[in-house]
């Protein structure tokens, strides 16, 4: 099964780094977060990736050209490589297709542009700026059990500040930077049946709007609840947290 990773956004909230590289290439321990995400899937035996690039796509391409063991195919807006590398704590042997999907294309449009390389197969998809220790095998099992067009991983991210529960002016609960308790958010790490493509019209479509909202209306979107580690990399604070976990050998996704 192929894994599609969206890696084309501008990453403006992480501008300390993204004025030079696209966000999926911002490193954790000198290894791009994109490669960390690939290592999670590879741990579960999924080793064929399609990376939908956009902003500064040439930097992504150059990295994989330089690090890969061989170039399988190269043409305009398309590069396929065999990527066999041994990093500190990571060993990978994967196939990576880098597909330029436009600088201003929305998330749904990037998925749609990958359709011809996915064909009529089921596939997995995630974003190139979030890492987790989600159990991919259990995610797929849940998708099979629900029998829907799509399954997303629902997560409870850590809140930025401590949380107080008050009764008038009396503090009845105090938690220092807990995980969100009452709500779930879309954490990525999707499984899609190929029929998802019928719900995406073109480049201007955001996956998280019309397509997923339509699936909700049809009763075709299920959630895989993941209560453990999940972290996006939207800000320098997020990047520093991931860097600390890596340096202390406490990276949950390994």
Tab-separated table of C-alpha atoms in Angstrom:
chain	number	residue	atom	x	y	z
A	1	UNK	CA	0.000	0.000	0.000
A	2	UNK	CA	1.302	3.442	-0.934
A	3	UNK	CA	1.707	6.288	1.548
A	4	UNK	CA	1.034	9.819	0.304
A	5	UNK	CA	2.657	12.656	2.268
A	6	UNK	CA	1.608	16.261	1.662
A	7	UNK	CA	4.751	18.391	1.672
A	8	UNK	CA	3.965	21.458	-0.394
A	9	UNK	CA	2.770	24.184	1.963
A	10	UNK	CA	4.528	27.455	2.758
A	11	UNK	CA	4.902	26.841	6.502
A	12	UNK	CA	4.602	30.529	7.347
A	13	UNK	CA	4.213	29.953	11.105
A	14	UNK	CA	7.666	28.381	11.189
A	15	UNK	CA	9.275	31.193	9.210
A	16	UNK	CA	12.501	31.004	11.247
A	17	UNK	CA	13.303	27.942	9.114
A	18	UNK	CA	10.932	27.940	6.154
A	19	UNK	CA	12.387	30.985	4.448
A	20	UNK	CA	15.235	28.594	3.549
A	21	UNK	CA	13.616	25.144	3.372
A	22	UNK	CA	10.053	23.795	3.127
A	23	UNK	CA	8.623	22.765	6.485
A	24	UNK	CA	8.855	18.981	5.887
A	25	UNK	CA	12.621	19.438	5.436
A	26	UNK	CA	13.113	21.194	8.786
A	27	UNK	CA	15.350	18.800	10.730
A	28	UNK	CA	14.934	16.937	13.977
A	29	UNK	CA	18.390	15.772	14.959
A	30	UNK	CA	19.720	16.756	11.514
A	31	UNK	CA	17.157	14.484	9.812
A	32	UNK	CA	14.163	16.148	8.072
A	33	UNK	CA	10.843	15.560	9.818
A	34	UNK	CA	9.653	14.126	6.486
A	35	UNK	CA	12.124	11.251	6.871
A	36	UNK	CA	11.050	10.703	10.483
A	37	UNK	CA	7.454	10.330	9.268
A	38	UNK	CA	8.570	7.837	6.631
A	39	UNK	CA	10.410	5.851	9.290
A	40	UNK	CA	7.179	5.425	11.269
A	41	UNK	CA	5.405	3.836	8.304
A	42	UNK	CA	8.455	1.781	7.393
A	43	UNK	CA	8.503	0.318	10.910
A	44	UNK	CA	5.120	-1.236	10.049
A	45	UNK	CA	6.287	-2.529	6.672
A	46	UNK	CA	5.048	0.266	4.398
A	47	UNK	CA	7.937	1.373	2.225
A	48	UNK	CA	6.468	3.005	-0.881
A	49	UNK	CA	5.944	6.758	-0.610
A	50	UNK	CA	4.584	9.525	-2.800
A	51	UNK	CA	5.575	13.003	-1.630
A	52	UNK	CA	3.396	15.814	-2.981
A	53	UNK	CA	5.735	18.804	-3.134
A	54	UNK	CA	5.157	22.487	-3.840
A	55	UNK	CA	6.996	25.325	-2.077
A	56	UNK	CA	10.773	24.959	-2.577
A	57	UNK	CA	10.271	21.535	-4.159
A	58	UNK	CA	13.805	21.607	-5.554
A	59	UNK	CA	15.204	21.353	-2.007
A	60	UNK	CA	13.223	18.177	-1.364
A	61	UNK	CA	14.303	16.744	-4.720
A	62	UNK	CA	17.959	17.583	-4.181
A	63	UNK	CA	17.990	15.980	-0.738
A	64	UNK	CA	16.621	12.694	-2.034
A	65	UNK	CA	18.876	12.757	-5.086
A	66	UNK	CA	21.957	13.208	-2.917
A	67	UNK	CA	20.957	10.674	-0.255
A	68	UNK	CA	19.448	7.981	-2.478
A	69	UNK	CA	21.176	4.824	-3.599
A	70	UNK	CA	19.720	5.093	-7.107
A	71	UNK	CA	17.435	7.172	-9.306
A	72	UNK	CA	14.714	4.981	-10.799
A	73	UNK	CA	13.060	7.570	-13.047
A	74	UNK	CA	13.288	11.311	-13.577
A	75	UNK	CA	11.267	13.653	-15.741
A	76	UNK	CA	9.711	17.091	-15.442
A	77	UNK	CA	7.936	17.472	-12.077
A	78	UNK	CA	8.594	13.814	-11.231
A	79	UNK	CA	11.420	11.978	-9.523
A	80	UNK	CA	11.438	8.389	-8.280
A	81	UNK	CA	14.338	7.096	-6.203
A	82	UNK	CA	15.443	4.140	-4.149
A	83	UNK	CA	16.304	5.546	-0.750
A	84	UNK	CA	18.521	3.309	1.363
A	85	UNK	CA	20.091	5.102	4.261
A	86	UNK	CA	21.388	4.503	7.745
A	87	UNK	CA	21.037	7.434	10.090
A	88	UNK	CA	21.677	7.605	13.769
A	89	UNK	CA	18.738	5.644	15.247
A	90	UNK	CA	17.057	5.266	11.836
A	91	UNK	CA	17.563	2.750	9.041
A	92	UNK	CA	15.487	3.016	5.899
A	93	UNK	CA	15.102	1.081	2.665
A	94	UNK	CA	12.205	2.684	0.809
A	95	UNK	CA	11.002	3.882	-2.586
A	96	UNK	CA	10.138	7.567	-2.824
A	97	UNK	CA	8.264	9.307	-5.636
A	98	UNK	CA	8.543	13.098	-5.525
A	99	UNK	CA	5.647	14.702	-7.357
A	100	UNK	CA	5.515	18.465	-7.855
A	101	UNK	CA	1.878	19.444	-7.280
A	102	UNK	CA	2.081	23.222	-7.624
A	103	UNK	CA	3.037	25.970	-5.215
A	104	UNK	CA	-0.479	27.259	-4.531
A	105	UNK	CA	-2.421	24.004	-4.717
A	106	UNK	CA	-4.656	23.228	-1.741
A	107	UNK	CA	-4.418	19.987	0.247
A	108	UNK	CA	-7.246	18.294	-1.635
A	109	UNK	CA	-5.745	19.328	-4.944
A	110	UNK	CA	-2.425	17.758	-3.998
A	111	UNK	CA	-4.193	14.483	-3.210
A	112	UNK	CA	-6.047	14.664	-6.543
A	113	UNK	CA	-2.814	15.220	-8.483
A	114	UNK	CA	-1.420	12.000	-7.011
A	115	UNK	CA	-4.374	9.954	-8.260
A	116	UNK	CA	-2.702	8.643	-11.404
A	117	UNK	CA	0.136	7.181	-9.318
A	118	UNK	CA	-2.229	5.562	-6.821
A	119	UNK	CA	-4.747	4.257	-9.377
A	120	UNK	CA	-7.677	2.391	-7.841
A	121	UNK	CA	-5.828	1.239	-4.751
A	122	UNK	CA	-6.456	1.948	-1.119
A	123	UNK	CA	-3.776	4.297	0.226
A	124	UNK	CA	-2.622	6.057	3.363
A	125	UNK	CA	-1.988	9.774	3.666
A	126	UNK	CA	-0.591	12.208	6.187
A	127	UNK	CA	0.871	15.690	6.461
A	128	UNK	CA	4.602	16.380	6.234
A	129	UNK	CA	4.767	18.370	9.457
A	130	UNK	CA	3.372	16.087	12.146
A	131	UNK	CA	4.821	13.037	13.872
A	132	UNK	CA	3.225	10.447	16.129
A	133	UNK	CA	3.584	6.960	17.517
A	134	UNK	CA	0.213	5.959	16.060
A	135	UNK	CA	0.015	2.202	15.517
A	136	UNK	CA	-0.362	1.920	11.745
A	137	UNK	CA	-1.398	-1.741	11.894
A	138	UNK	CA	-4.197	-0.942	14.338
A	139	UNK	CA	-5.232	2.047	12.218
A	140	UNK	CA	-5.643	-0.195	9.171
A	141	UNK	CA	-7.500	-2.790	11.216
A	142	UNK	CA	-9.936	-0.123	12.413
A	143	UNK	CA	-10.442	1.091	8.852
A	144	UNK	CA	-11.334	-2.426	7.752
A	145	UNK	CA	-13.741	-2.870	10.642
A	146	UNK	CA	-15.580	0.389	9.954
A	147	UNK	CA	-15.823	-0.190	6.199
A	148	UNK	CA	-15.911	3.529	5.346
A	149	UNK	CA	-14.308	5.496	2.517
A	150	UNK	CA	-11.962	7.242	4.949
A	151	UNK	CA	-10.512	6.931	8.424
A	152	UNK	CA	-8.611	9.707	10.160
A	153	UNK	CA	-6.556	9.561	13.317
A	154	UNK	CA	-8.248	11.599	16.024
A	155	UNK	CA	-5.806	12.957	18.602
A	156	UNK	CA	-5.795	15.016	21.763
A	157	UNK	CA	-2.833	17.381	21.513
A	158	UNK	CA	-1.090	18.880	24.526
A	159	UNK	CA	-2.432	22.292	25.403
A	160	UNK	CA	0.049	25.137	25.493
A	161	UNK	CA	-0.743	26.377	28.975
A	162	UNK	CA	-1.790	24.829	32.265
A	163	UNK	CA	-5.493	24.105	32.665
A	164	UNK	CA	-7.608	25.211	35.617
A	165	UNK	CA	-11.093	24.075	36.541
A	166	UNK	CA	-12.900	26.622	38.695
A	167	UNK	CA	-15.950	26.662	40.911
A	168	UNK	CA	-16.604	30.372	41.236
A	169	UNK	CA	-13.216	31.603	42.522
A	170	UNK	CA	-12.098	28.273	43.945
A	171	UNK	CA	-9.631	26.150	41.997
A	172	UNK	CA	-10.923	22.578	42.026
A	173	UNK	CA	-8.486	21.138	39.475
A	174	UNK	CA	-5.029	22.148	38.277
A	175	UNK	CA	-3.101	20.418	35.515
A	176	UNK	CA	0.181	21.761	34.127
A	177	UNK	CA	0.068	21.511	30.333
A	178	UNK	CA	-2.202	18.466	30.094
A	179	UNK	CA	-3.531	16.901	26.935
A	180	UNK	CA	-6.828	18.239	25.640
A	181	UNK	CA	-9.487	16.233	27.447
A	182	UNK	CA	-12.853	17.215	26.003
A	183	UNK	CA	-12.218	17.389	22.299
A	184	UNK	CA	-10.477	15.612	19.452
A	185	UNK	CA	-8.724	17.092	16.439
A	186	UNK	CA	-7.702	15.751	13.052
A	187	UNK	CA	-4.181	14.376	13.520
A	188	UNK	CA	-3.703	13.215	9.929
A	189	UNK	CA	-2.579	9.610	9.442
A	190	UNK	CA	-5.500	8.791	7.154
A	191	UNK	CA	-6.558	5.668	5.314
A	192	UNK	CA	-8.504	6.299	2.092
A	193	UNK	CA	-10.316	4.116	-0.358
A	194	UNK	CA	-9.722	5.264	-3.933
A	195	UNK	CA	-13.316	6.521	-4.150
A	196	UNK	CA	-12.150	9.598	-2.216
A	197	UNK	CA	-10.960	11.019	-5.533
A	198	UNK	CA	-14.574	11.405	-6.694
A	199	UNK	CA	-15.065	13.998	-3.974
A	200	UNK	CA	-12.109	16.216	-4.963
A	201	UNK	CA	-12.650	18.539	-7.921
A	202	UNK	CA	-9.249	20.156	-8.406
A	203	UNK	CA	-6.384	22.303	-7.155
A	204	UNK	CA	-8.601	24.794	-5.294
A	205	UNK	CA	-10.130	22.201	-2.974
A	206	UNK	CA	-9.049	21.870	0.658
A	207	UNK	CA	-9.271	18.241	1.694
A	208	UNK	CA	-10.425	19.248	5.172
A	209	UNK	CA	-13.407	21.192	3.862
A	210	UNK	CA	-15.671	19.964	1.030
A	211	UNK	CA	-14.369	16.374	0.665
A	212	UNK	CA	-14.246	15.432	4.350
A	213	UNK	CA	-17.411	17.387	5.158
A	214	UNK	CA	-19.185	15.503	2.353
A	215	UNK	CA	-17.970	12.174	3.748
A	216	UNK	CA	-19.404	13.151	7.132
A	217	UNK	CA	-22.775	13.844	5.471
A	218	UNK	CA	-22.624	10.435	3.792
A	219	UNK	CA	-21.583	8.670	6.992
A	220	UNK	CA	-18.339	7.625	5.308
A	221	UNK	CA	-15.713	9.093	7.653
A	222	UNK	CA	-14.599	7.183	10.719
A	223	UNK	CA	-12.115	8.057	13.447
A	224	UNK	CA	-9.292	6.027	14.912
A	225	UNK	CA	-8.775	7.404	18.423
A	226	UNK	CA	-5.112	7.791	19.295
A	227	UNK	CA	-4.546	8.753	22.921
A	228	UNK	CA	-0.766	8.605	22.910
A	229	UNK	CA	1.980	10.794	21.437
A	230	UNK	CA	1.220	13.195	18.597
A	231	UNK	CA	2.976	16.459	17.815
A	232	UNK	CA	2.684	18.887	14.937
A	233	UNK	CA	5.572	21.199	14.057
A	234	UNK	CA	3.856	24.521	13.505
A	235	UNK	CA	6.141	26.746	15.569
A	236	UNK	CA	9.711	26.966	16.826
A	237	UNK	CA	8.413	25.854	20.233
A	238	UNK	CA	7.110	22.649	18.619
A	239	UNK	CA	10.387	22.075	16.789
A	240	UNK	CA	12.393	22.578	19.977
A	241	UNK	CA	10.212	20.067	21.829
A	242	UNK	CA	10.760	17.413	19.147
A	243	UNK	CA	14.477	18.176	19.094
A	244	UNK	CA	14.667	17.676	22.859
A	245	UNK	CA	12.888	14.311	22.682
A	246	UNK	CA	15.288	13.191	19.957
A	247	UNK	CA	18.426	14.332	21.765
A	248	UNK	CA	17.340	12.586	24.996
A	249	UNK	CA	16.634	9.321	23.125
A	250	UNK	CA	12.978	9.637	24.108
A	251	UNK	CA	11.461	10.012	20.628
A	252	UNK	CA	8.184	8.014	20.908
A	253	UNK	CA	7.914	7.428	17.159
A	254	UNK	CA	11.076	5.296	16.947
